[in-house]
Tab-separated table of C-alpha atoms in Angstrom:
chain	number	residue	atom	x	y	z
A	59	MET	CA	95.734	52.139	147.458
A	60	ASN	CA	93.868	48.995	146.391
A	61	LYS	CA	91.238	51.069	144.559
A	62	SER	CA	93.871	52.829	142.451
A	63	ILE	CA	95.503	49.506	141.484
A	64	LEU	CA	92.108	48.095	140.567
A	65	THR	CA	91.340	51.207	138.484
A	66	ILE	CA	94.664	50.907	136.628
A	67	LEU	CA	94.029	47.226	135.923
A	68	MET	CA	90.537	47.958	134.617
A	69	LEU	CA	91.861	50.695	132.315
A	70	ALA	CA	94.654	48.394	131.083
A	71	ILE	CA	92.044	45.792	130.108
A	72	PHE	CA	89.417	48.193	128.715
A	73	PHE	CA	91.556	50.364	126.377
A	74	PRO	CA	93.185	47.517	124.391
A	75	LEU	CA	89.722	46.044	123.811
A	76	GLN	CA	88.522	49.354	122.405
A	77	ALA	CA	91.533	49.587	120.071
A	78	GLN	CA	90.611	46.238	118.505
A	79	GLU	CA	87.120	47.238	117.393
A	80	PHE	CA	86.294	47.363	113.678
A	81	ARG	CA	85.729	50.672	111.967
A	82	ASN	CA	83.647	50.892	108.814
A	83	VAL	CA	85.368	52.046	105.632
A	84	PRO	CA	83.411	53.868	102.908
A	85	ILE	CA	83.383	52.425	99.393
A	86	LEU	CA	84.913	54.941	96.980
A	87	GLY	CA	83.832	53.092	93.840
A	88	GLU	CA	82.438	49.825	92.468
A	89	TYR	CA	83.436	48.673	88.986
A	90	PRO	CA	81.541	45.588	87.710
A	91	VAL	CA	82.628	43.727	84.561
A	92	GLU	CA	81.027	40.621	83.017
A	93	GLN	CA	83.071	37.755	81.582
A	94	THR	CA	83.107	33.960	81.139
A	95	HIS	CA	83.798	31.655	84.086
A	96	GLU	CA	87.117	30.758	82.451
A	97	ASP	CA	88.189	34.411	82.295
A	98	SER	CA	87.546	34.930	86.013
A	99	ALA	CA	88.796	31.538	87.245
A	100	PHE	CA	92.146	33.026	88.364
A	101	ILE	CA	90.370	35.044	91.071
A	102	PRO	CA	89.893	33.195	94.354
A	103	ARG	CA	86.958	34.163	96.542
A	104	MET	CA	88.389	37.699	96.662
A	105	LEU	CA	91.576	39.235	95.275
A	106	LEU	CA	93.536	42.205	96.624
A	107	ILE	CA	94.790	44.661	93.980
A	108	SER	CA	97.225	47.220	95.369
A	109	ASN	CA	98.910	48.816	92.323
A	110	ASN	CA	98.295	49.859	88.705
A	111	LYS	CA	100.231	46.936	87.224
A	112	GLN	CA	98.043	44.418	89.065
A	113	LEU	CA	94.913	46.325	88.028
A	114	LYS	CA	95.922	46.338	84.352
A	115	ASP	CA	96.757	42.603	84.452
A	116	VAL	CA	93.455	41.703	86.153
A	117	TRP	CA	91.398	43.960	83.865
A	118	LYS	CA	93.038	42.488	80.759
A	119	LYS	CA	92.289	38.920	81.914
A	120	LEU	CA	88.689	39.901	82.670
A	121	LYS	CA	88.403	41.482	79.230
A	122	GLY	CA	86.915	44.626	80.752
A	123	GLY	CA	86.184	47.756	78.749
A	124	ASP	CA	87.685	51.068	79.833
A	125	LEU	CA	90.154	50.616	82.684
A	126	PRO	CA	88.937	52.337	85.884
A	127	ILE	CA	91.217	55.147	87.019
A	128	ILE	CA	92.386	54.378	90.563
A	129	ASP	CA	94.912	56.390	92.582
A	130	PHE	CA	96.774	53.609	94.394
A	131	LYS	CA	98.615	56.111	96.586
A	132	SER	CA	95.334	56.688	98.413
A	133	SER	CA	93.203	53.646	97.477
A	134	ILE	CA	93.255	49.872	97.179
A	135	VAL	CA	90.898	47.536	95.333
A	136	VAL	CA	89.410	44.131	96.124
A	137	ALA	CA	87.898	41.987	93.348
A	138	SER	CA	84.879	39.798	94.111
A	139	VAL	CA	83.319	37.290	91.649
A	140	ARG	CA	79.794	35.891	91.384
A	141	ASP	CA	77.723	34.101	88.767
A	142	ALA	CA	76.128	36.510	86.276
A	143	ALA	CA	72.737	34.777	86.601
A	144	ASN	CA	72.714	35.258	90.373
A	145	PRO	CA	69.626	37.442	91.110
A	146	ASN	CA	70.560	38.012	94.751
A	147	GLN	CA	71.150	41.512	96.027
A	148	ARG	CA	74.669	41.961	97.432
A	149	ARG	CA	76.038	44.585	99.756
A	150	PHE	CA	79.753	44.994	100.451
A	151	LEU	CA	80.743	45.976	104.004
A	152	PRO	CA	84.420	46.948	104.182
A	153	ARG	CA	85.867	47.411	107.664
A	154	VAL	CA	89.298	47.701	109.271
A	155	ARG	CA	90.648	46.399	112.548
A	156	MET	CA	94.254	46.858	113.625
A	157	GLY	CA	95.287	47.686	110.034
A	158	GLU	CA	93.563	44.651	108.472
A	159	LEU	CA	90.911	45.282	105.816
A	160	GLU	CA	88.075	42.780	105.711
A	161	ILE	CA	85.120	42.913	103.311
A	162	ASN	CA	81.963	41.129	104.344
A	163	ILE	CA	79.322	40.464	101.712
A	164	LEU	CA	75.667	40.425	102.701
A	165	SER	CA	73.391	38.682	100.237
A	166	THR	CA	69.836	37.505	99.857
A	167	ARG	CA	69.340	33.762	99.258
A	168	ILE	CA	67.342	33.274	96.087
A	169	GLY	CA	68.048	30.049	94.184
A	170	PHE	CA	69.117	30.202	90.521
A	171	GLN	CA	70.550	28.128	87.681
A	172	PRO	CA	74.282	28.835	87.224
A	173	SER	CA	75.263	30.395	83.911
A	174	THR	CA	78.414	30.335	81.807
A	175	ARG	CA	79.269	33.899	82.786
A	176	THR	CA	80.414	35.728	85.901
A	177	VAL	CA	80.391	39.311	87.124
A	178	THR	CA	83.553	40.528	88.823
A	179	THR	CA	83.139	43.672	90.916
A	180	LEU	CA	86.175	45.743	91.820
A	181	ILE	CA	85.591	47.497	95.154
A	182	GLU	CA	87.702	50.608	95.782
A	183	VAL	CA	88.353	51.747	99.365
A	184	SER	CA	90.704	54.216	101.025
A	185	ARG	CA	94.185	52.857	101.719
A	186	GLU	CA	94.571	54.970	104.869
A	187	GLY	CA	95.528	52.891	107.904
A	188	ILE	CA	95.410	49.583	105.983
A	189	ARG	CA	98.450	47.304	106.117
A	190	SER	CA	96.893	43.991	105.028
A	191	PHE	CA	93.786	42.285	103.667
A	192	ARG	CA	92.064	39.523	105.626
A	193	GLN	CA	89.678	36.992	104.092
A	194	TYR	CA	88.138	33.744	105.227
A	195	ASP	CA	88.921	30.594	103.231
A	196	PRO	CA	85.985	28.185	103.608
A	197	LYS	CA	88.062	25.275	102.255
A	198	THR	CA	90.671	25.471	105.016
A	199	ARG	CA	88.356	27.185	107.533
A	200	LYS	CA	91.084	29.724	108.266
A	201	TYR	CA	91.677	33.399	107.660
A	202	LEU	CA	94.228	34.317	105.004
A	203	ILE	CA	96.211	37.519	105.480
A	204	THR	CA	97.726	39.311	102.457
A	205	LYS	CA	100.120	42.166	103.244
A	206	LEU	CA	99.947	45.299	101.119
A	207	LYS	CA	102.815	45.810	98.695
């Protein structure tokens, strides 16, 4: 009897831990656009874009060329900004845990002189199973959660 209770307790602890693991999400598209620092200043560290109206507004402010065609029924987009003179290689790693999308950015660390321009990259990922976007705010040292609309 004690062994079966112990087994049930172990399963009750083990399965919730498994459900909280991250799963990687493939990138469906990356859309970079270059602009001045002033034109991208409205974007915090990262910006969630979950519908066509938001995309059009952001793209207009960034003064991008042809608007990327995104199906927001099946996809969402996150905008990320960096200095245009930044020579560092960057790799986006989108992942989901318990319905929260998080995008980590891996980068090399080569020094550079900041320029007057930025490059904003729109990262398109599948919307499936995503209910919110989670990002770390280094100023407050807390995670910010934005629910999908």
